[in-house]
Every structure is written in structure tokens, then in C-alpha cells.
């Protein structure tokens, strides 16, 4: 019991010190969650992406939502939140369960759910500003359209193994971008007074 109390106190101290915050700081856990989810998605590969080149598709990732040097934290968080939420729901489908190893898929779902909880709490804190709500709605709509194109593609391809492989690679690509942005904001937070 004393060990547990000591560990909890250490966690609180680390999160309240200059390197962390119990508020809406882009904690290292956001970046680590995303990297862990990408690693698991990488392990889910069942086919060589090269064998599915004929099935590739441009899903038109909404780059304008994450492009530019003056991105607001709320926009990046909104894009990340909607991306994780949409990926989570896509991977909850029965067809996803049939396409991949159940154990790995469960680990990815759990990781996405944890990441979603972190992002939810952060967006609640950021959502008190009117600009934040507008930014969230815009990002949310663009990401929903992006994932709708992915869902239509899967249906069009009759949920084939190659279609799921193309989607897995696409999700990893979009997560790579958002993880890079989160890491950049984390660096800016640590560098700001």
C-alpha cells in the first residue's frame, strides 16, 4: 500500500512540475499513445503493401486542416481527436474483426480508446472559447468526410484483404502526420515561458 501511495505521489509531482501539467498541456502521453498505436497498426500487416498497389486510392486527407506554421493548438487537437475517433469506430466494425488478428486489433482499439480519453479531456478544457468550437467543428467535418471516403472505398472493394491493407497504411500515414504535429506543439510548450 505504501508503494502504491508513493507511486501515485510521484505521478502527481511529475505532472504538476515544469515538465507536465494536470491541465490541457500536450503531455508526452499523447505522443506516446499515438506512437504505440502506429506500432500496433504496423504489426497488423497481413499482406505486403506492394501486392496491393493496384488497389491504392487517394482518400484526400484534409491537409489544409493541419498545414501551416501558425496552427492553433485547438485545431491540432480537434483534428487528432476526430481522426482517432473515426479510426476507432472503423476498427470496431465486424468486418475489421474478420480482417485482422483479434488480439492485435483489441490492443489497437484499447490504445485508441485511451488516446481518445486523453484528447476528450483536453478538448473540454479548450472548448470554452468560441474560436475553439468553430475550429473543432471545421476539423471534425473534414475528418468525417475523409473517413467516409475510406468507408466507401472498403465497401466498393467488398472489404477485401488488399482494401484493408490500403486502409491500414492510410491510417498509419495520417497518424504519422498528427503525431509529428503533436510533438511539435509539445516542444513549443516546453520552450515557452
GROMACS .gro file of C-alpha atoms in nm:
model
  193
    1UNK     CA    1   0.000   0.000   0.000
    2UNK     CA    2   0.283   0.238   0.085
    3UNK     CA    3   0.446   0.163  -0.251
    4UNK     CA    4   0.122   0.242  -0.433
    5UNK     CA    5   0.083   0.571  -0.244
    6UNK     CA    6   0.445   0.660  -0.319
    7UNK     CA    7   0.395   0.589  -0.691
    8UNK     CA    8   0.078   0.799  -0.701
    9UNK     CA    9   0.251   1.091  -0.528
   10UNK     CA   10   0.542   1.069  -0.773
   11UNK     CA   11   0.298   1.078  -1.065
   12UNK     CA   12   0.123   1.386  -0.924
   13UNK     CA   13   0.455   1.565  -0.862
   14UNK     CA   14   0.580   1.486  -1.213
   15UNK     CA   15   0.257   1.607  -1.368
   16UNK     CA   16   0.249   1.929  -1.169
   17UNK     CA   17   0.612   2.025  -1.222
   18UNK     CA   18   0.753   2.231  -1.508
   19UNK     CA   19   0.759   1.933  -1.743
   20UNK     CA   20   0.394   1.843  -1.704
   21UNK     CA   21   0.053   1.966  -1.609
   22UNK     CA   22  -0.277   1.826  -1.498
   23UNK     CA   23  -0.433   2.088  -1.727
   24UNK     CA   24  -0.451   2.077  -2.102
   25UNK     CA   25  -0.084   2.053  -2.183
   26UNK     CA   26   0.008   1.829  -2.471
   27UNK     CA   27   0.156   1.569  -2.245
   28UNK     CA   28   0.410   1.317  -2.360
   29UNK     CA   29   0.138   1.054  -2.319
   30UNK     CA   30  -0.049   1.196  -2.623
   31UNK     CA   31   0.257   1.145  -2.840
   32UNK     CA   32   0.341   0.808  -2.683
   33UNK     CA   33  -0.018   0.684  -2.725
   34UNK     CA   34  -0.011   0.774  -3.092
   35UNK     CA   35   0.330   0.616  -3.149
   36UNK     CA   36   0.216   0.297  -2.972
   37UNK     CA   37  -0.097   0.284  -3.187
   38UNK     CA   38   0.112   0.325  -3.503
   39UNK     CA   39   0.345   0.046  -3.389
   40UNK     CA   40   0.048  -0.185  -3.333
   41UNK     CA   41  -0.102  -0.090  -3.670
   42UNK     CA   42   0.233  -0.178  -3.825
   43UNK     CA   43   0.221  -0.522  -3.663
   44UNK     CA   44  -0.126  -0.583  -3.809
   45UNK     CA   45   0.013  -0.607  -4.161
   46UNK     CA   46  -0.104  -0.930  -4.324
   47UNK     CA   47  -0.009  -0.856  -4.683
   48UNK     CA   48   0.278  -0.678  -4.844
   49UNK     CA   49   0.163  -0.330  -4.940
   50UNK     CA   50   0.341  -0.392  -5.271
   51UNK     CA   51   0.095  -0.669  -5.354
   52UNK     CA   52  -0.190  -0.417  -5.322
   53UNK     CA   53  -0.053  -0.135  -5.539
   54UNK     CA   54  -0.338  -0.173  -5.787
   55UNK     CA   55  -0.586  -0.105  -5.505
   56UNK     CA   56  -0.428   0.221  -5.385
   57UNK     CA   57  -0.652   0.524  -5.363
   58UNK     CA   58  -0.610   0.889  -5.276
   59UNK     CA   59  -0.853   0.946  -4.990
   60UNK     CA   60  -0.780   1.319  -4.997
   61UNK     CA   61  -0.655   1.366  -4.646
   62UNK     CA   62  -0.764   1.718  -4.538
   63UNK     CA   63  -0.413   1.867  -4.534
   64UNK     CA   64  -0.550   2.220  -4.506
   65UNK     CA   65  -0.664   2.134  -4.154
   66UNK     CA   66  -0.307   2.065  -4.042
   67UNK     CA   67  -0.096   2.272  -4.281
   68UNK     CA   68   0.077   2.595  -4.188
   69UNK     CA   69   0.314   2.729  -3.930
   70UNK     CA   70   0.054   2.920  -3.727
   71UNK     CA   71  -0.165   2.628  -3.632
   72UNK     CA   72  -0.368   2.668  -3.320
   73UNK     CA   73  -0.341   2.404  -3.054
   74UNK     CA   74  -0.718   2.356  -3.058
   75UNK     CA   75  -0.719   2.282  -3.432
   76UNK     CA   76  -0.443   2.022  -3.400
   77UNK     CA   77  -0.619   1.867  -3.101
   78UNK     CA   78  -0.952   1.870  -3.290
   79UNK     CA   79  -0.803   1.701  -3.594
   80UNK     CA   80  -0.628   1.444  -3.375
   81UNK     CA   81  -0.946   1.380  -3.174
   82UNK     CA   82  -1.167   1.329  -3.478
   83UNK     CA   83  -0.904   1.115  -3.652
   84UNK     CA   84  -0.866   0.886  -3.351
   85UNK     CA   85  -1.242   0.869  -3.301
   86UNK     CA   86  -1.311   0.783  -3.664
   87UNK     CA   87  -1.032   0.523  -3.675
   88UNK     CA   88  -1.162   0.372  -3.352
   89UNK     CA   89  -1.515   0.338  -3.492
   90UNK     CA   90  -1.387   0.197  -3.821
   91UNK     CA   91  -1.186  -0.068  -3.636
   92UNK     CA   92  -1.483  -0.158  -3.414
   93UNK     CA   93  -1.672  -0.298  -3.711
   94UNK     CA   94  -1.728  -0.670  -3.752
   95UNK     CA   95  -1.558  -0.653  -4.091
   96UNK     CA   96  -1.241  -0.519  -3.926
   97UNK     CA   97  -1.254  -0.809  -3.681
   98UNK     CA   98  -1.269  -1.051  -3.972
   99UNK     CA   99  -0.976  -0.883  -4.149
  100UNK     CA  100  -0.712  -0.883  -3.876
  101UNK     CA  101  -0.571  -1.075  -3.583
  102UNK     CA  102  -0.817  -1.029  -3.298
  103UNK     CA  103  -0.554  -0.985  -3.026
  104UNK     CA  104  -0.367  -0.712  -3.213
  105UNK     CA  105  -0.693  -0.546  -3.312
  106UNK     CA  106  -0.804  -0.543  -2.947
  107UNK     CA  107  -0.474  -0.381  -2.846
  108UNK     CA  108  -0.516  -0.113  -3.115
  109UNK     CA  109  -0.876  -0.049  -3.006
  110UNK     CA  110  -0.768  -0.018  -2.643
  111UNK     CA  111  -0.485   0.219  -2.738
  112UNK     CA  112  -0.715   0.434  -2.950
  113UNK     CA  113  -0.972   0.444  -2.670
  114UNK     CA  114  -0.708   0.561  -2.420
  115UNK     CA  115  -0.585   0.824  -2.663
  116UNK     CA  116  -0.941   0.939  -2.720
  117UNK     CA  117  -0.998   0.980  -2.346
  118UNK     CA  118  -0.684   1.198  -2.316
  119UNK     CA  119  -0.792   1.410  -2.610
  120UNK     CA  120  -1.152   1.438  -2.481
  121UNK     CA  121  -1.039   1.585  -2.151
  122UNK     CA  122  -0.810   1.831  -2.327
  123UNK     CA  123  -1.076   1.945  -2.573
  124UNK     CA  124  -1.325   2.001  -2.292
  125UNK     CA  125  -1.080   2.247  -2.137
  126UNK     CA  126  -1.004   2.416  -2.470
  127UNK     CA  127  -1.368   2.417  -2.578
  128UNK     CA  128  -1.471   2.709  -2.360
  129UNK     CA  129  -1.360   2.958  -2.623
  130UNK     CA  130  -1.585   3.039  -2.921
  131UNK     CA  131  -1.295   3.013  -3.166
  132UNK     CA  132  -1.222   2.668  -3.028
  133UNK     CA  133  -1.573   2.545  -3.101
  134UNK     CA  134  -1.560   2.679  -3.457
  135UNK     CA  135  -1.218   2.523  -3.514
  136UNK     CA  136  -1.337   2.191  -3.374
  137UNK     CA  137  -1.647   2.182  -3.595
  138UNK     CA  138  -1.449   2.259  -3.909
  139UNK     CA  139  -1.183   1.997  -3.834
  140UNK     CA  140  -1.444   1.743  -3.731
  141UNK     CA  141  -1.641   1.781  -4.053
  142UNK     CA  142  -1.332   1.748  -4.273
  143UNK     CA  143  -1.212   1.435  -4.090
  144UNK     CA  144  -1.559   1.277  -4.105
  145UNK     CA  145  -1.564   1.328  -4.480
  146UNK     CA  146  -1.215   1.178  -4.509
  147UNK     CA  147  -1.318   0.865  -4.317
  148UNK     CA  148  -1.644   0.844  -4.512
  149UNK     CA  149  -1.435   0.817  -4.830
  150UNK     CA  150  -1.238   0.535  -4.662
  151UNK     CA  151  -1.559   0.353  -4.566
  152UNK     CA  152  -1.699   0.386  -4.919
  153UNK     CA  153  -1.373   0.253  -5.060
  154UNK     CA  154  -1.388  -0.054  -4.834
  155UNK     CA  155  -1.747  -0.119  -4.938
  156UNK     CA  156  -1.661  -0.071  -5.307
  157UNK     CA  157  -1.374  -0.320  -5.274
  158UNK     CA  158  -1.600  -0.562  -5.084
  159UNK     CA  159  -1.379  -0.539  -4.776
  160UNK     CA  160  -1.103  -0.736  -4.946
  161UNK     CA  161  -0.773  -0.808  -4.774
  162UNK     CA  162  -0.596  -0.561  -5.005
  163UNK     CA  163  -0.856  -0.292  -4.932
  164UNK     CA  164  -0.797  -0.331  -4.558
  165UNK     CA  165  -0.421  -0.320  -4.617
  166UNK     CA  166  -0.454   0.006  -4.811
  167UNK     CA  167  -0.669   0.149  -4.529
  168UNK     CA  168  -0.422   0.034  -4.262
  169UNK     CA  169  -0.138   0.211  -4.443
  170UNK     CA  170  -0.351   0.524  -4.490
  171UNK     CA  171  -0.441   0.538  -4.121
  172UNK     CA  172  -0.075   0.496  -4.027
  173UNK     CA  173   0.017   0.778  -4.265
  174UNK     CA  174  -0.241   1.015  -4.117
  175UNK     CA  175  -0.138   0.923  -3.761
  176UNK     CA  176   0.226   0.991  -3.851
  177UNK     CA  177   0.136   1.343  -3.955
  178UNK     CA  178  -0.073   1.415  -3.647
  179UNK     CA  179   0.191   1.267  -3.415
  180UNK     CA  180   0.452   1.492  -3.573
  181UNK     CA  181   0.228   1.794  -3.512
  182UNK     CA  182   0.161   1.692  -3.151
  183UNK     CA  183   0.533   1.651  -3.090
  184UNK     CA  184   0.597   1.995  -3.241
  185UNK     CA  185   0.340   2.153  -3.007
  186UNK     CA  186   0.487   1.966  -2.712
  187UNK     CA  187   0.830   2.110  -2.796
  188UNK     CA  188   0.682   2.461  -2.823
  189UNK     CA  189   0.512   2.421  -2.483
  190UNK     CA  190   0.837   2.314  -2.321
  191UNK     CA  191   1.021   2.605  -2.484
  192UNK     CA  192   0.766   2.872  -2.387
  193UNK     CA  193   0.799   3.063  -2.056
   0.00000   0.00000   0.00000
